[in-house]
Short mmCIF file of N, CA, C and O in Angstrom, two decimals:
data_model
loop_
_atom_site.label_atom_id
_atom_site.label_comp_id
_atom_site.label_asym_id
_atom_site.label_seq_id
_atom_site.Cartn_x
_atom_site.Cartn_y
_atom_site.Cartn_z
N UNK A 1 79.01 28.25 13.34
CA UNK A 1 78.70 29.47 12.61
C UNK A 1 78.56 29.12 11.12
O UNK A 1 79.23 28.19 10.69
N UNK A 2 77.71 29.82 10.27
CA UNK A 2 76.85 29.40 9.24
C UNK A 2 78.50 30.07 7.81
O UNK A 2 78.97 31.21 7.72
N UNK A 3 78.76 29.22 7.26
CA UNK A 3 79.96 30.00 6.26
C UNK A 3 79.11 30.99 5.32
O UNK A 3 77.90 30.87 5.18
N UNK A 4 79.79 31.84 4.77
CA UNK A 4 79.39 32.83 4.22
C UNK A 4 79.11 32.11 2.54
O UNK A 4 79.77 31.23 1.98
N UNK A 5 78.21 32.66 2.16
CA UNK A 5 77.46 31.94 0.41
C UNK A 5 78.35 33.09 -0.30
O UNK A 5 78.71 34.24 -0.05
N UNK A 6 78.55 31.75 -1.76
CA UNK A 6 79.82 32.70 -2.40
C UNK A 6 78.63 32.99 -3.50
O UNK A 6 77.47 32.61 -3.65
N UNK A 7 79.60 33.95 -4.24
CA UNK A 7 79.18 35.07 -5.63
C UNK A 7 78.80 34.16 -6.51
O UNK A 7 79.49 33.15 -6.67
N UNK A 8 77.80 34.32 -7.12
CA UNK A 8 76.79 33.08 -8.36
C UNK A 8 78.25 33.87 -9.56
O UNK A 8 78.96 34.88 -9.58
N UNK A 9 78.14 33.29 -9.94
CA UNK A 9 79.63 32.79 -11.11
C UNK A 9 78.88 33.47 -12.37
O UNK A 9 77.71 33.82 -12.23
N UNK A 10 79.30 33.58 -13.15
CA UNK A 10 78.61 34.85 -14.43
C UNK A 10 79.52 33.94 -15.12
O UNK A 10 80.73 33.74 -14.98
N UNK A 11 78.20 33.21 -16.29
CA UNK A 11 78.17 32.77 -17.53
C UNK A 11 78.72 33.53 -18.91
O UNK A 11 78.59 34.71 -19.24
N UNK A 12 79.44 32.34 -19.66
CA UNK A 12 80.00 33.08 -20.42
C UNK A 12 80.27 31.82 -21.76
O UNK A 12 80.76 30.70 -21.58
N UNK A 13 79.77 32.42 -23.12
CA UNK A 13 80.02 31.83 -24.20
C UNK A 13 78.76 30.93 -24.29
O UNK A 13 77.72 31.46 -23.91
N UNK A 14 78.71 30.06 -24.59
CA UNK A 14 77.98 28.39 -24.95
C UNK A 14 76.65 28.14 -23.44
O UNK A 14 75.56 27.57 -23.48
N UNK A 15 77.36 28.87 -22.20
CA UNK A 15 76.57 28.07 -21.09
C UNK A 15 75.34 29.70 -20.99
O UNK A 15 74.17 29.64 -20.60
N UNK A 16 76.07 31.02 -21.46
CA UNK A 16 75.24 31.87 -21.18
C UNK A 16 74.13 31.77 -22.58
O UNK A 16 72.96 32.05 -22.35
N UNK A 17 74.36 31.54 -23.39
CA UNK A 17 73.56 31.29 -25.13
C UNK A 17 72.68 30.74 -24.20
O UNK A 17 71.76 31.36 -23.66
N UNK A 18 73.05 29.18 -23.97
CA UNK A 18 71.64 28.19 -23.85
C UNK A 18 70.70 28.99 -22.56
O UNK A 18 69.50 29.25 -22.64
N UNK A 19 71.14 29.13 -21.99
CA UNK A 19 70.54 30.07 -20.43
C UNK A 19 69.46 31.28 -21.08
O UNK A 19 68.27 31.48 -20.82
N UNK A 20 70.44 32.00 -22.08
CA UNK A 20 69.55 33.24 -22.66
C UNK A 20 68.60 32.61 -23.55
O UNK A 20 67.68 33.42 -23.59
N UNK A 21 68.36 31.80 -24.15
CA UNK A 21 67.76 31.48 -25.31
C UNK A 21 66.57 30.51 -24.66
O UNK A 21 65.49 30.24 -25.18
N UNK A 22 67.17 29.99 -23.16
CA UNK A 22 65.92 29.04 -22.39
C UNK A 22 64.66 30.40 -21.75
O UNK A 22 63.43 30.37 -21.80
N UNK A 23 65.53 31.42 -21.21
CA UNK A 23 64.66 32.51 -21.07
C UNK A 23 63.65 33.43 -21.72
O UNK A 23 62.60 33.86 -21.25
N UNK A 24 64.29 33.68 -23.14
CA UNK A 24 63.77 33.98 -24.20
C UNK A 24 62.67 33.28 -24.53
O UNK A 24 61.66 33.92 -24.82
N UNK A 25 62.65 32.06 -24.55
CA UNK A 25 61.38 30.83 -25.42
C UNK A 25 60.34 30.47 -24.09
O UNK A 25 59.64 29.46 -24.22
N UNK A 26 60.23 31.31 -22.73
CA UNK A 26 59.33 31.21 -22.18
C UNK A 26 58.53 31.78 -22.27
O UNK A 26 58.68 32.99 -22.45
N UNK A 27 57.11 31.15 -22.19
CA UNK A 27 55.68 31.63 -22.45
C UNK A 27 55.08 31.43 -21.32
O UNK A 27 55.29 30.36 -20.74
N UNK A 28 54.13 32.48 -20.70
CA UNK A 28 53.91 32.74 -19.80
C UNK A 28 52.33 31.39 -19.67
O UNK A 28 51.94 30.85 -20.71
N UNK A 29 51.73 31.10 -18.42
CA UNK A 29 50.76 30.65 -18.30
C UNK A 29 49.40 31.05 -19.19
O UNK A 29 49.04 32.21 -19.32
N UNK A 30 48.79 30.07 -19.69
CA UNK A 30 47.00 30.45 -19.87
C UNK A 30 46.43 30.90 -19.23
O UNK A 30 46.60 30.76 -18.02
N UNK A 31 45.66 31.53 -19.65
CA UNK A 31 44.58 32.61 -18.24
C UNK A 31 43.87 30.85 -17.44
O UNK A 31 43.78 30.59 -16.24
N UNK A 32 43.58 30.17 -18.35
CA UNK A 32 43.02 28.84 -17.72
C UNK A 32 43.48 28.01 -16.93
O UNK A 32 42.90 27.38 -16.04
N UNK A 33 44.94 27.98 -17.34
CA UNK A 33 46.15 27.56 -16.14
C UNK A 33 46.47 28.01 -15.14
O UNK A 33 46.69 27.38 -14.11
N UNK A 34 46.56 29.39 -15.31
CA UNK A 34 46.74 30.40 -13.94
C UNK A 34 45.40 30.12 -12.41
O UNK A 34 45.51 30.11 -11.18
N UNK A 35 44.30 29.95 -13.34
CA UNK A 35 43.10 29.68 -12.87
C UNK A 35 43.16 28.82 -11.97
O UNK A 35 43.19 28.91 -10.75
N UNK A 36 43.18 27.69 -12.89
CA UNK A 36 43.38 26.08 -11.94
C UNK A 36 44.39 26.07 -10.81
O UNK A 36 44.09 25.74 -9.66
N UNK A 37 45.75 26.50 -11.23
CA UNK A 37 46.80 27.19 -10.04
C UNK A 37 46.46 27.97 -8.95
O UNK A 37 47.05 27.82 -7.88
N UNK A 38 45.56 28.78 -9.10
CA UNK A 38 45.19 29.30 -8.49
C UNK A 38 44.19 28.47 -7.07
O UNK A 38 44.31 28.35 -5.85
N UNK A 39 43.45 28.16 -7.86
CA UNK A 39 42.37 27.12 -7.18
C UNK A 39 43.68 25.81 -6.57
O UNK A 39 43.79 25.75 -5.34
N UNK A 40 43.85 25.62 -6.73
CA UNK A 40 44.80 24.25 -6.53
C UNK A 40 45.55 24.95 -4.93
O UNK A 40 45.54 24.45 -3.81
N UNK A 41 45.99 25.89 -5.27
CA UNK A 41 46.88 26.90 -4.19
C UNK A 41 45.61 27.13 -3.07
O UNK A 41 45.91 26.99 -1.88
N UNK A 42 44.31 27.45 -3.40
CA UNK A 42 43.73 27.91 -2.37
C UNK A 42 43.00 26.71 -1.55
O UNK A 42 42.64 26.99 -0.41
N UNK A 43 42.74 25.42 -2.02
CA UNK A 43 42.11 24.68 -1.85
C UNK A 43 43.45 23.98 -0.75
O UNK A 43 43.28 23.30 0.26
N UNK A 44 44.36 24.28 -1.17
CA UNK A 44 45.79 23.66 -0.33
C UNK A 44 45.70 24.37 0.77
O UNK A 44 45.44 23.76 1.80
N UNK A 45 45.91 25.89 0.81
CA UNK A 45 45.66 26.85 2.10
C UNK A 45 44.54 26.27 2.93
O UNK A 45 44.77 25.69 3.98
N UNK A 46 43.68 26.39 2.59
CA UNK A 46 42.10 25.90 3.48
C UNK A 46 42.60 24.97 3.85
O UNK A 46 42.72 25.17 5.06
N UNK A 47 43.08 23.87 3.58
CA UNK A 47 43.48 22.65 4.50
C UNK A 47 44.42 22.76 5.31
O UNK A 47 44.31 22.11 6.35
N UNK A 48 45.78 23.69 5.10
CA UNK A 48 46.63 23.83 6.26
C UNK A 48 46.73 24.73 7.00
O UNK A 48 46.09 25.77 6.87
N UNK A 49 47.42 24.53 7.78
CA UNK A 49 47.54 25.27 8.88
C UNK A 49 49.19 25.60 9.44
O UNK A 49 49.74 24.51 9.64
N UNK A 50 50.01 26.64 9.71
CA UNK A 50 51.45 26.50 9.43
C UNK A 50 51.32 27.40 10.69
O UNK A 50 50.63 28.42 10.71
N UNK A 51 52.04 26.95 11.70
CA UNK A 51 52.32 28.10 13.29
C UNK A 51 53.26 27.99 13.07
O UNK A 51 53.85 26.99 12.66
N UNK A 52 53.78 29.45 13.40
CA UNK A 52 55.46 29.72 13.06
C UNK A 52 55.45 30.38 14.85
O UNK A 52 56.49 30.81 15.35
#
């Protein structure tokens, strides 16, 4: 039987700063990046094949 997953632990002082401040200074993708991602993702689909 699979044990039960414990409670994610809540940051505090020094470890929650760097965490908030790594979140804060993200910038989202280029419309040009998203693009290529995009293409990259679909060109991957067309080749596989996944039976569940």
């Amino acid at each position: 039987m699979a044990r039960p997953i414990a409670e994610t632990p809540v940051l505090y002082g020094s470890d929650a700063q760097r965490i908030e401040d790594i979140i804060q200074s993200t910038k989202p993708y280029s419309e040009d990046k998203q693009k290529a991602l995009r293409q990259t993702y679909e060109d991957f689909k067309s080749k596989v094949r996944i039976h569940i």
